[in-house]
XYZ file of C-alpha atoms in Angstrom:
604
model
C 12.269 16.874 -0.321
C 10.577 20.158 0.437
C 6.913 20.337 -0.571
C 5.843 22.103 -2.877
C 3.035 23.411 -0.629
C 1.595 23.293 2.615
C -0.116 19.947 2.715
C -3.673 19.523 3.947
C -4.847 16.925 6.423
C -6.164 13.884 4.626
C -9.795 13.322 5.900
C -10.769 9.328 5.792
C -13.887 7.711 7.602
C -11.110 6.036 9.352
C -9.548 8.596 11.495
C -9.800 8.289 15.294
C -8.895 10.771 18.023
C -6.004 12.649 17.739
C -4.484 11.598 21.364
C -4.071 8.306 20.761
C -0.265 7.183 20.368
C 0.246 6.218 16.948
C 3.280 3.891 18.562
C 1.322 2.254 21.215
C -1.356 1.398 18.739
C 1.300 0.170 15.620
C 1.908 -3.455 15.490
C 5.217 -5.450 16.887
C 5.173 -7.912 14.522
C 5.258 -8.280 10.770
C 2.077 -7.816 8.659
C 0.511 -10.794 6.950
C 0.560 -11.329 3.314
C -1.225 -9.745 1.657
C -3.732 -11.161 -1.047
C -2.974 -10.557 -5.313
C -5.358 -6.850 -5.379
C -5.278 -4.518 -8.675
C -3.444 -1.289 -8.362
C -1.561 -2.510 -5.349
C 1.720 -3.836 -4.475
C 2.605 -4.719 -0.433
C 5.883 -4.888 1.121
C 7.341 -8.208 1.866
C 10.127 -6.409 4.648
C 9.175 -6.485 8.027
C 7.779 -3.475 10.657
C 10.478 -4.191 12.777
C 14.246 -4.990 12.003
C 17.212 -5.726 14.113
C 20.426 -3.337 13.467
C 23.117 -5.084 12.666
C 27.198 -3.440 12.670
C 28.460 -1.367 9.686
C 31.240 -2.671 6.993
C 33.188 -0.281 5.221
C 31.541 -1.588 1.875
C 28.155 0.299 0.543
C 25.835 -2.667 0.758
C 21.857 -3.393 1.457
C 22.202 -4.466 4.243
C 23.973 -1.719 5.978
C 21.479 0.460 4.504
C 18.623 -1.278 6.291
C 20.210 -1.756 9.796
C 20.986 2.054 9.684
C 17.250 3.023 7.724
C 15.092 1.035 10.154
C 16.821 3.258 13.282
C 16.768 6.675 11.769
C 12.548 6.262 10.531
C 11.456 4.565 14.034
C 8.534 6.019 15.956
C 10.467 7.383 18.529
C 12.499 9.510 16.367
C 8.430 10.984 15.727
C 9.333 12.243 11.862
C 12.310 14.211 12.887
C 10.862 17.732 12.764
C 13.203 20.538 12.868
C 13.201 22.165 15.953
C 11.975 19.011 18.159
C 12.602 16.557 20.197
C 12.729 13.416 17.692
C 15.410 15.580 14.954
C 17.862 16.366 18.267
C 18.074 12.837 18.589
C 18.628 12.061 15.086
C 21.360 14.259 14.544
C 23.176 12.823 17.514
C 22.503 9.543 16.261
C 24.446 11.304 13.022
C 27.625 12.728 15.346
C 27.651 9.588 16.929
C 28.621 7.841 13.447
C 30.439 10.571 12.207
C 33.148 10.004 15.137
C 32.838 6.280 15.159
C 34.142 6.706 11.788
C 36.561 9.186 12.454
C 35.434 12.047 10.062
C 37.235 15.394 11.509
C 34.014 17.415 13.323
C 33.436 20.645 11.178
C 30.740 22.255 13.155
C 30.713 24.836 15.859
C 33.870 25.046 18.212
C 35.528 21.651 17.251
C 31.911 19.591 17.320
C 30.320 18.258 14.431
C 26.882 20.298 15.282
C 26.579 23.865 13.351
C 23.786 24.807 15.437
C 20.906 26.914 13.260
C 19.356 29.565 14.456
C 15.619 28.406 13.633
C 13.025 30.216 15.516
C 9.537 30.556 15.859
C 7.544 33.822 15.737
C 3.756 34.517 15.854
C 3.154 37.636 13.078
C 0.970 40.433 15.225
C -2.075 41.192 13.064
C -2.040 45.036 14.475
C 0.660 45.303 11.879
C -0.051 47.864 9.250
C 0.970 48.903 5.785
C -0.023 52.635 4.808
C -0.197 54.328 1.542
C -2.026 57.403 0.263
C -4.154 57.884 3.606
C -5.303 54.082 3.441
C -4.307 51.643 5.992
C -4.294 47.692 5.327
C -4.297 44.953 8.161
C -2.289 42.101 9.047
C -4.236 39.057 8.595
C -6.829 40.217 6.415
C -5.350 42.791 3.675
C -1.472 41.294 3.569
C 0.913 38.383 5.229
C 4.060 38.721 5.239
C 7.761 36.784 5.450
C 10.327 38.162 6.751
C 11.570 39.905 10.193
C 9.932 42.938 12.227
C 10.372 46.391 10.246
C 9.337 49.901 10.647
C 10.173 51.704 7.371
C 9.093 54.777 5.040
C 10.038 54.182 1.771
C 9.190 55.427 -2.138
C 7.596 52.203 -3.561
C 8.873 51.196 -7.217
C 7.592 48.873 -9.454
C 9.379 45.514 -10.266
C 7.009 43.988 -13.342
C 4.965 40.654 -12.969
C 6.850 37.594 -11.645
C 5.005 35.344 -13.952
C 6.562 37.184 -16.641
C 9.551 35.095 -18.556
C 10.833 37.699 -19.875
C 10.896 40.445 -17.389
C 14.408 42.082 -16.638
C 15.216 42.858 -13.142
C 15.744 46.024 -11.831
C 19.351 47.158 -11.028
C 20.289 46.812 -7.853
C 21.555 50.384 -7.082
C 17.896 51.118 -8.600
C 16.353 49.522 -6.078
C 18.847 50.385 -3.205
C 16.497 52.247 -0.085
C 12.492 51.492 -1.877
C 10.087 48.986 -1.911
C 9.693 46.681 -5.005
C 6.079 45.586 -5.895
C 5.362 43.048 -8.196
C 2.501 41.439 -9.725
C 1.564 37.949 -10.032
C -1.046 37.294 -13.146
C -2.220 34.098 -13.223
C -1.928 33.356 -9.559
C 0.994 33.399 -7.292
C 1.616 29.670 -6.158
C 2.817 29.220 -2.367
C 6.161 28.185 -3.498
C 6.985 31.320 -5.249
C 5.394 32.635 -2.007
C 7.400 30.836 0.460
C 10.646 30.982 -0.719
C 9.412 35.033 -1.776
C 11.575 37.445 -4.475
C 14.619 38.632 -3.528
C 15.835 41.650 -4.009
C 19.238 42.816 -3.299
C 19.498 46.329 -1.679
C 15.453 47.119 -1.803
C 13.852 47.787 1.767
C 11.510 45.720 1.318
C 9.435 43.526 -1.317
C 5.572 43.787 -1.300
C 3.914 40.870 -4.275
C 0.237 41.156 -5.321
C -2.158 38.082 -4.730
C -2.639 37.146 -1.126
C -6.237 36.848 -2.155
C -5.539 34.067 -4.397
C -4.185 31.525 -1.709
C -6.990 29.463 0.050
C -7.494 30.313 3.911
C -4.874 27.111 4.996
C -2.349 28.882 2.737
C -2.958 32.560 4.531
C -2.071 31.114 8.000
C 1.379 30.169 7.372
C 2.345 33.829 6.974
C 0.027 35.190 9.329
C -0.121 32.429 12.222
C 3.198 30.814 13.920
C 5.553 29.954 12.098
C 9.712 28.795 12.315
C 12.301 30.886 10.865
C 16.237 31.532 10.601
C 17.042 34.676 13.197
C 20.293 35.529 11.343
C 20.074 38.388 13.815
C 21.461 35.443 16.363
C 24.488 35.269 13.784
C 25.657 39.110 12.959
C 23.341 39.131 9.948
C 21.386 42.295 8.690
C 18.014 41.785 9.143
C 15.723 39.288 6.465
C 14.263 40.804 3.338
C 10.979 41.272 3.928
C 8.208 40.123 1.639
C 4.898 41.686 2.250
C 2.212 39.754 0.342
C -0.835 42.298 -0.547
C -4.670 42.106 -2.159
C -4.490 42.983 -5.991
C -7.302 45.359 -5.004
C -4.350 46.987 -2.195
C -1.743 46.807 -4.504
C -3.846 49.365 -7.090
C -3.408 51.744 -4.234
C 0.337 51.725 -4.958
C 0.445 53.812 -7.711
C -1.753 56.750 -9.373
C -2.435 54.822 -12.297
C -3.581 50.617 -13.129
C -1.248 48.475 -12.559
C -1.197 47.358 -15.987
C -0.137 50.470 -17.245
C 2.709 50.776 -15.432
C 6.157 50.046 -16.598
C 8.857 48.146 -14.668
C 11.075 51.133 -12.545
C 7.959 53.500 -12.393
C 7.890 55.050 -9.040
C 4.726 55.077 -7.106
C 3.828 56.755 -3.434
C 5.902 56.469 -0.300
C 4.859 53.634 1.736
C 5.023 52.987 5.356
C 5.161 49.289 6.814
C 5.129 48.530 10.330
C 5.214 44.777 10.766
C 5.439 43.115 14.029
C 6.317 39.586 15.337
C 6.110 37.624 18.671
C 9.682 35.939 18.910
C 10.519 32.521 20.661
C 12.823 29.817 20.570
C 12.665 26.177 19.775
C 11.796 23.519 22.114
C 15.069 21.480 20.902
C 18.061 22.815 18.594
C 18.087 22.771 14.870
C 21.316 20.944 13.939
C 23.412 20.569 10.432
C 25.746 18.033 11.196
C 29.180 18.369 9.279
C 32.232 15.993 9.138
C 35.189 16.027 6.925
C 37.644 13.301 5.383
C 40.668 15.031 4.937
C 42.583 14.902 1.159
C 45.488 12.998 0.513
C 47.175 15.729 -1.278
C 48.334 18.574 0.724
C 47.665 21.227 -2.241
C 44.375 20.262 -2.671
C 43.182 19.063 0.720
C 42.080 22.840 1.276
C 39.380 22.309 -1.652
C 36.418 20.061 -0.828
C 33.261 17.880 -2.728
C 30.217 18.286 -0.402
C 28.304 15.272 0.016
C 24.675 15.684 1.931
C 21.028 14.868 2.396
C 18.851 16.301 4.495
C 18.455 15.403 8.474
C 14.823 16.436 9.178
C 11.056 15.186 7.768
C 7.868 16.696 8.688
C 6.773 15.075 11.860
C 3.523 14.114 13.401
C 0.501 14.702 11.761
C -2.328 15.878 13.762
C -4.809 13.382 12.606
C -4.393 9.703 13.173
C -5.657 7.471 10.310
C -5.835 3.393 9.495
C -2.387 2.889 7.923
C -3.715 0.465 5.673
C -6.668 2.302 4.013
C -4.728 5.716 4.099
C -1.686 3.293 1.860
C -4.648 1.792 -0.346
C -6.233 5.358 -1.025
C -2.804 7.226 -1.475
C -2.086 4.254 -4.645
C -5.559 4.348 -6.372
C -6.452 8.099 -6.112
C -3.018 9.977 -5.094
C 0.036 7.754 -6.892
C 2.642 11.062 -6.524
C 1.555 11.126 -2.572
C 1.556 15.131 -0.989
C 2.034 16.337 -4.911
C -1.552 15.820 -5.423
C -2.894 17.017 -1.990
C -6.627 17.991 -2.629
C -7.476 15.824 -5.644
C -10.581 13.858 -4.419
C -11.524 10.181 -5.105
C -13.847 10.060 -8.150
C -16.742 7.363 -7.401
C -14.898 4.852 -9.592
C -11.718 5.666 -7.337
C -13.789 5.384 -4.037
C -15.338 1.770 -5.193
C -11.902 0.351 -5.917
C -10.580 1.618 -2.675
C -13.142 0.094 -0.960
C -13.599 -3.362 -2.783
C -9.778 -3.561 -1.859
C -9.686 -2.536 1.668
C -12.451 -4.728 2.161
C -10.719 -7.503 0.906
C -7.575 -6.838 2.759
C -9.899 -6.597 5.990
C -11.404 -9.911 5.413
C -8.054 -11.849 4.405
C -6.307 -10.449 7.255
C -8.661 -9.556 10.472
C -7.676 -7.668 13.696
C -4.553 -6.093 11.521
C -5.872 -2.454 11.545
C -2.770 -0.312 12.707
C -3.118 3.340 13.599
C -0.807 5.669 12.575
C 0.092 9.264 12.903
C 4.384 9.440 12.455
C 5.531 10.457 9.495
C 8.417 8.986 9.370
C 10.194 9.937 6.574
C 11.926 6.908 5.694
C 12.674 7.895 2.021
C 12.276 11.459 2.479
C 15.036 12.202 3.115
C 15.673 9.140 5.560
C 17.260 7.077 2.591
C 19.273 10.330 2.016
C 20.791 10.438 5.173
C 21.988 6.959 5.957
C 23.726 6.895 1.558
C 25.250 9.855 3.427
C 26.495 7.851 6.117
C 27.151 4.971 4.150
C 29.325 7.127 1.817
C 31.357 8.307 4.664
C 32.561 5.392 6.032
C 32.747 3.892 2.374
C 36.058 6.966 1.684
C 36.860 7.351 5.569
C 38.176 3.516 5.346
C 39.860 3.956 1.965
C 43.580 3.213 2.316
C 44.695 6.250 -0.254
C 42.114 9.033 0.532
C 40.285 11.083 -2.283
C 43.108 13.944 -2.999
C 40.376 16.642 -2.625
C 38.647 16.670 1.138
C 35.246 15.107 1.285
C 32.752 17.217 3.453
C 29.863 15.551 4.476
C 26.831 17.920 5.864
C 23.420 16.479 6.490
C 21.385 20.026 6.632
C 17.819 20.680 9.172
C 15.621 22.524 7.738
C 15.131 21.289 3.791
C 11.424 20.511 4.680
C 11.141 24.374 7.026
C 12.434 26.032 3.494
C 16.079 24.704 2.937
C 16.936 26.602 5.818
C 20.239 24.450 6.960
C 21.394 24.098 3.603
C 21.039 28.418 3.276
C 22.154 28.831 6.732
C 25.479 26.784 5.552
C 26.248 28.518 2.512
C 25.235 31.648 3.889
C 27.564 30.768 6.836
C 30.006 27.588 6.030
C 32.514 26.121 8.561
C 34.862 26.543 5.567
C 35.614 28.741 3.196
C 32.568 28.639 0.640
C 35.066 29.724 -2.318
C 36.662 26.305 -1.435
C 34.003 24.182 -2.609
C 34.408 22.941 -5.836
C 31.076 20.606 -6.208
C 28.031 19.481 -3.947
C 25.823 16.046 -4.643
C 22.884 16.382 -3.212
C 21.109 13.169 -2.214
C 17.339 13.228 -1.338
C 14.670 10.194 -1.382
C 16.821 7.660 -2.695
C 14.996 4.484 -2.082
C 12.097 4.157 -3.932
C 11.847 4.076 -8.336
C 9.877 0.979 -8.958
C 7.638 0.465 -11.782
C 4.700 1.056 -9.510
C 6.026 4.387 -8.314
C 5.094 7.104 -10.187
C 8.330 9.097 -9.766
C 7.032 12.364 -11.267
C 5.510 13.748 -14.582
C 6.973 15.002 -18.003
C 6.184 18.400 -19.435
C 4.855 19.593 -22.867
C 8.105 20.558 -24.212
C 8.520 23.716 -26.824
C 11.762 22.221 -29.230
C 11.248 25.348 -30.971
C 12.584 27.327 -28.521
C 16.852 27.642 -27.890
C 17.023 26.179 -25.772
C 14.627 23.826 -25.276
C 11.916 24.252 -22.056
C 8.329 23.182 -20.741
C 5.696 24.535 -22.712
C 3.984 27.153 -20.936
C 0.481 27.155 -22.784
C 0.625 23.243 -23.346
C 1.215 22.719 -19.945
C -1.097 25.338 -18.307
C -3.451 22.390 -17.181
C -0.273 20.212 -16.251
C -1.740 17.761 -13.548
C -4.748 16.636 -16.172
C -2.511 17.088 -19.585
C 1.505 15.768 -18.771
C 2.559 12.011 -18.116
C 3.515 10.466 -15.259
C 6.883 9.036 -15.077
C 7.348 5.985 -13.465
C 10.338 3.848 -11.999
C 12.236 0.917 -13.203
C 15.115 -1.682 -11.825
C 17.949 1.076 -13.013
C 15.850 4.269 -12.193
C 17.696 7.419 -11.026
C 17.254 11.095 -11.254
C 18.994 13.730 -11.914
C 18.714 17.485 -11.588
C 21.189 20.198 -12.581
C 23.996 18.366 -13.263
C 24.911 20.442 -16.223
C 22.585 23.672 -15.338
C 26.487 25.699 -13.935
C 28.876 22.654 -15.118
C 28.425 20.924 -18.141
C 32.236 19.024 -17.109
C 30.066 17.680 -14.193
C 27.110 16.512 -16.026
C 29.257 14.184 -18.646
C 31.931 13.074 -15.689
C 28.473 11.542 -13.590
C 27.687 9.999 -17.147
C 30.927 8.572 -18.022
C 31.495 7.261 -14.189
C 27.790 5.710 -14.755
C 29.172 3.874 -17.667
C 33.092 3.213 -17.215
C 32.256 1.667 -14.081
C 29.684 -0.172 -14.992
C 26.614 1.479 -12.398
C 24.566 0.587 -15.240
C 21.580 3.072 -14.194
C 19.650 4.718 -16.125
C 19.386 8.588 -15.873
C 15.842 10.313 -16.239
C 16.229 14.118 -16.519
C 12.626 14.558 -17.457
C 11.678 16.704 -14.682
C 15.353 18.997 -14.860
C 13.787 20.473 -17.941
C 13.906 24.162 -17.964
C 10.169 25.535 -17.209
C 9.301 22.194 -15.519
C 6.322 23.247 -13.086
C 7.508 21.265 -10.507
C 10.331 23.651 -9.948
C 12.645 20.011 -8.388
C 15.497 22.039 -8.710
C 14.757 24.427 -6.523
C 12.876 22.485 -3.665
C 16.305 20.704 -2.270
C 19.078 21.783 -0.386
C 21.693 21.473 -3.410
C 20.356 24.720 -4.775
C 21.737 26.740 -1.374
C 25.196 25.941 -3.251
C 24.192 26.924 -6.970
C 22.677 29.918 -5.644
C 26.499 30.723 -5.182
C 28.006 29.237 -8.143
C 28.729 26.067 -6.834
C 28.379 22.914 -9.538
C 25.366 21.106 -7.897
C 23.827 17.435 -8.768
C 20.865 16.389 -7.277
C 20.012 12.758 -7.003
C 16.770 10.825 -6.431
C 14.527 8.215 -7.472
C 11.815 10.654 -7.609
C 8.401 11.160 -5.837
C 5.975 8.260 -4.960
C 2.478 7.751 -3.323
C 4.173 7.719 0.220
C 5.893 11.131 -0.434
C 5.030 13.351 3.017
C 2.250 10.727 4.162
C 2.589 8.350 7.525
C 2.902 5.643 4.577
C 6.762 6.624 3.953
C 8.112 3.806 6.084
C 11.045 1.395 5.896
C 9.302 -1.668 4.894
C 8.455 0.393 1.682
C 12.348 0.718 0.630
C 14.420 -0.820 -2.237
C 17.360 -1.240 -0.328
C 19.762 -3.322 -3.150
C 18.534 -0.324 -5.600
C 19.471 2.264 -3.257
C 23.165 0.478 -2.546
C 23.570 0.925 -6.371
C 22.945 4.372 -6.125
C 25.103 4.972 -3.619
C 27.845 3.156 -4.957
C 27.717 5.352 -7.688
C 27.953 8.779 -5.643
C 30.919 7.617 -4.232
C 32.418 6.773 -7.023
C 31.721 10.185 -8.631
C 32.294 11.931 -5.253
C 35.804 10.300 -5.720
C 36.346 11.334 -9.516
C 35.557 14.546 -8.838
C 37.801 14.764 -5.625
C 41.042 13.330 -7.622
C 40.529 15.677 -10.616
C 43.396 17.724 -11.446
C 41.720 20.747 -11.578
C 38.381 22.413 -10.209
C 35.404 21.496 -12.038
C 35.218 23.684 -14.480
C 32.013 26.498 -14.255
C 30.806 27.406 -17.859
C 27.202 28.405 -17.422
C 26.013 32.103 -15.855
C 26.025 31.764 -12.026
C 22.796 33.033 -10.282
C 21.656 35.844 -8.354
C 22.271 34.400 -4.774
C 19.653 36.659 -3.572
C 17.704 36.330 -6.626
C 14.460 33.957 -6.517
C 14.965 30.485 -7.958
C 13.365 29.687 -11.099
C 13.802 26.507 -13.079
């Protein structure tokens, strides 16, 4: 799952010099038991496990054998763009044909190459208005693709706003939108920026509120998707300005100004350094074709994502970095930057100490993060799915297409590369199930939090003023035997949210749903942090799956040995029985909620 926010390097007394191979220095053989500790539960499964073949059944097993290849070491955490996610997506094609799913990619293969890029933003870029000039690097960042453009700036209200109306687009068409961000602009709303169809440009108020490590990803290097390499018009650009700057805009305070006022004429010039990828980014797509010939052409998308975040640049003691992530950071990279208290520092001692004693010489250095939930557990219930319907006797009437996107963890940038450009027609796909960190949701995880909710309200959301101090104020969630999530089911379909209940309970799954953290308003913002959203964005009835975050979640800690493999069969057994409902239905899925904006920001 795509984080929320760039996250920080974890500083422990424990961390040795960064060249040392985390691989060379892990150990071959399985850990010792560990002693009965408070807080803290340790896996019984091994480091290492032996792949075993594939049956056409969904079972535990198969799950493991496949798990324990695709989070090794030497796929080094499957970054986008490298070495270790090349060969994980040919690990993917390679299964794919073994099955004998029909390749949907590029040119008869089952690779849709992406065209992910990286670019170093030029701080001699300038943006000019009324005689002043403001630097790259210091006065604005910026996303988005080299421009050189003179335009009237107009002004687009505060994105914080609930209530604010959008401009028209044939308002808009030729200027540059500014908007305001009171209260802070977070670096999600950030990354993923406003979009606004048929403007020149956007330019958002509030770069001075992001910390320094924040500033760097839009002013240092950085990937992106060159849709130039595809035909495409050149990327929206979203320029990301001082409040102090963004006073400059117009002859009177920002907060007198009403939404469509029309300020000064504003010149950007915004330069990048271009270059490619050391290794291609991949989606991998393979299809099982329909039974029925007048609904083969119509297809349920199955996927996960294919990539994770790769090495870390520190290494640290696996074991105290797994002791300290349960004690003082139970929802993992969520809570990146919350500190120990000295309470939380003495327990993580007195237990690492313990640990050290009962189990001597065992220290194992780490550095891989290998992903092995996220989205690792994803990918092989993909893959598990697939050869589940590819050996049915009678195929699903509808065509399954299975796509395991690159990117989700650069900015869902497969999954929008797909939609944006599918390998069929997009109009032809009637759902999408969206699977992503699928093998965790024990009682000791603590899968997520639950907002303040305002009942009053029709409908019914998060609490805005309740939940303004949401990390200190909301409760966690927390996993159980049956635990599975579920976002957006009903948010375009509500035919698709009660088929996924009545499957659940006709056919005996017997899990139990939590759509705590689908509540509109959530501050998380899950639904729009996976790749399923790429497909509502266009209308497309989406349901995302998971058993939620965990202390692991993008931390070296997120390994196989960590997995609930018999939960996760459950869960998959269940998206393939849905994926097979919704397949044989004798009509579409039936659309009966407002379909978004696709170039509209994604808001919860």
């Amino acid at each position: 799952m795509r984080i929320a926010h760039p996250h920080p390097i974890v500083l422990l007394s424990l961390l040795v010099p960064a060249g040392l191979s985390a691989q060379t220095a892990q150990m071959a053989t399985n850990p010792p038991a560990a002693p009965a500790m408070p807080t803290i539960t340790w896996p019984t499964l091994p480091l290492k496990h032996a792949a075993k073949p594939t049956h056409p059944e969904i079972t535990a097993d198969d799950l493991m054998s496949r798990l324990y290849i695709y989070s090794d070491d030497s796929l080094q955490g499957r970054e986008a763009g490298q070495l270790g996610n090349f060969k994980a997506t040919t690990y993917i094609a390679a299964e794919a044909k073994r099955m004998g799913l029909v390749p949907a990619g590029d040119s008869g293969t089952y690779f849709q190459t992406v065209p992910y890029k990286q670019r170093m933003f030029d701080t001699s870029s300038t943006v000019t208005v009324n005689g002043v000039t403001l630097h790259g690097g210091s006065d604005f960042g910026v996303i988005g693709d080299p421009i050189q453009v003179t335009a009237p700036v107009i002004f687009g209200g505060d994105l914080n706003d609930t209530a604010r109306v959008d401009l028209d687009s044939n308002v808009v068409k030729g200027k540059i939108v500014l908007f305001t961000a009171n209260g802070g602009l977070n670096f999600r709303q950030a990354r993923r920026g406003p979009r606004v169809k048929g403007s020149a440009a956007v330019i958002v108020a509030g770069w001075e509120s992001f910390p320094p490590q924040f500033r760097g990803f839009f002013t240092g290097q950085r990937g992106f998707l060159d849709y130039h390499a595809a035909g495409a018009p050149p990327t929206l650009d979203n320029v990301f300005v001082t409040s102090d700057a963004a006073a400059k805009f117009f002859t009177t305070p920002l907060s007198q100004v009403s939404i469509g006022t029309a300020g000064s004429d504003v010149v950007l010039n915004v330069k990048f350094a271009i270059s490619p990828m050391p290794y291609p980014s991949r989606n991998v797509v393979g299809i099982v074709r329909g039974s029925d010939p007048k609904l083969a052409g119509e297809y349920v998308a199955v996927g996960g994502h294919n990539d994770h975040i790769g090495i870390s640049r520190r290494v640290v003691d696996h074991d105290s970095m797994r002791i300290f992530l349960r004690v003082v950071r139970p929802e993992g990279a969520e809570q990146n930057g919350k500190q120990a208290t000295p309470a939380e520092q003495a327990e993580v001692d007195s237990i690492l100490a313990a640990y050290r004693k009962a189990h001597p010489g065992t220290a194992r250095l780490d550095s891989i993060s290998n992903g092995a939930d996220d989205d690792g557990s994803g990918t092989v219930s993909v893959l598990e799915i697939a050869e589940r319907i590819s050996s049915l006797k009678v195929k699903p009437k509808r065509s399954i297409i299975f796509v395991w996107h690159v990117g989700e963890e650069k900015g869902l940038l497969g999954s929008q590369y797909f939609t944006d450009f599918p390998t069929v027609s997009r109009d032809s796909i009637v759902a999408q199930l969206n699977i992503d960190m699928v093998g965790r949701g024990d009682a000791t995880d603590e899968t997520g939090r639950a907002c303040k909710m305002d009942d009053g309200a029709n409908p019914p959301h998060c609490d805005a003023k309740a939940n303004a101090d949401f990390d200190a104020t909301s409760t966690p969630l927390h996993g159980n035997p049956d635990y599975l999530q579920i976002i957006g089911s009903r948010r375009l379909s509500t035919e698709l949210g009660n088929l996924i209940e009545k499957v659940n309970t006709d056919d005996k799954h017997a899990l139990k749903f939590d759509y705590s953290e689908d509540a509109n308003g959530h501050p998380t913002n899950i639904y729009c942090r996976s790749d399923h959203y790429e497909y509502a964005r266009y209308g497309i009835p989406i349901a995302f799956f998971t058993t939620g975050g965990h202390a692991d979640y993008h931390q070296v800690t997120d390994e196989p040995q960590e997995i609930d493999y018999p939960h996760m069969a459950r869960i998959d057994n269940l998206i393939e029985d849905i994926a097979v409902h919704v397949a044989n239905l004798d009509h579409r899925i039936v659309v009966d909620h407002p379909k978004p904006d696709p170039f509209g920001a994604c808001q919860q």
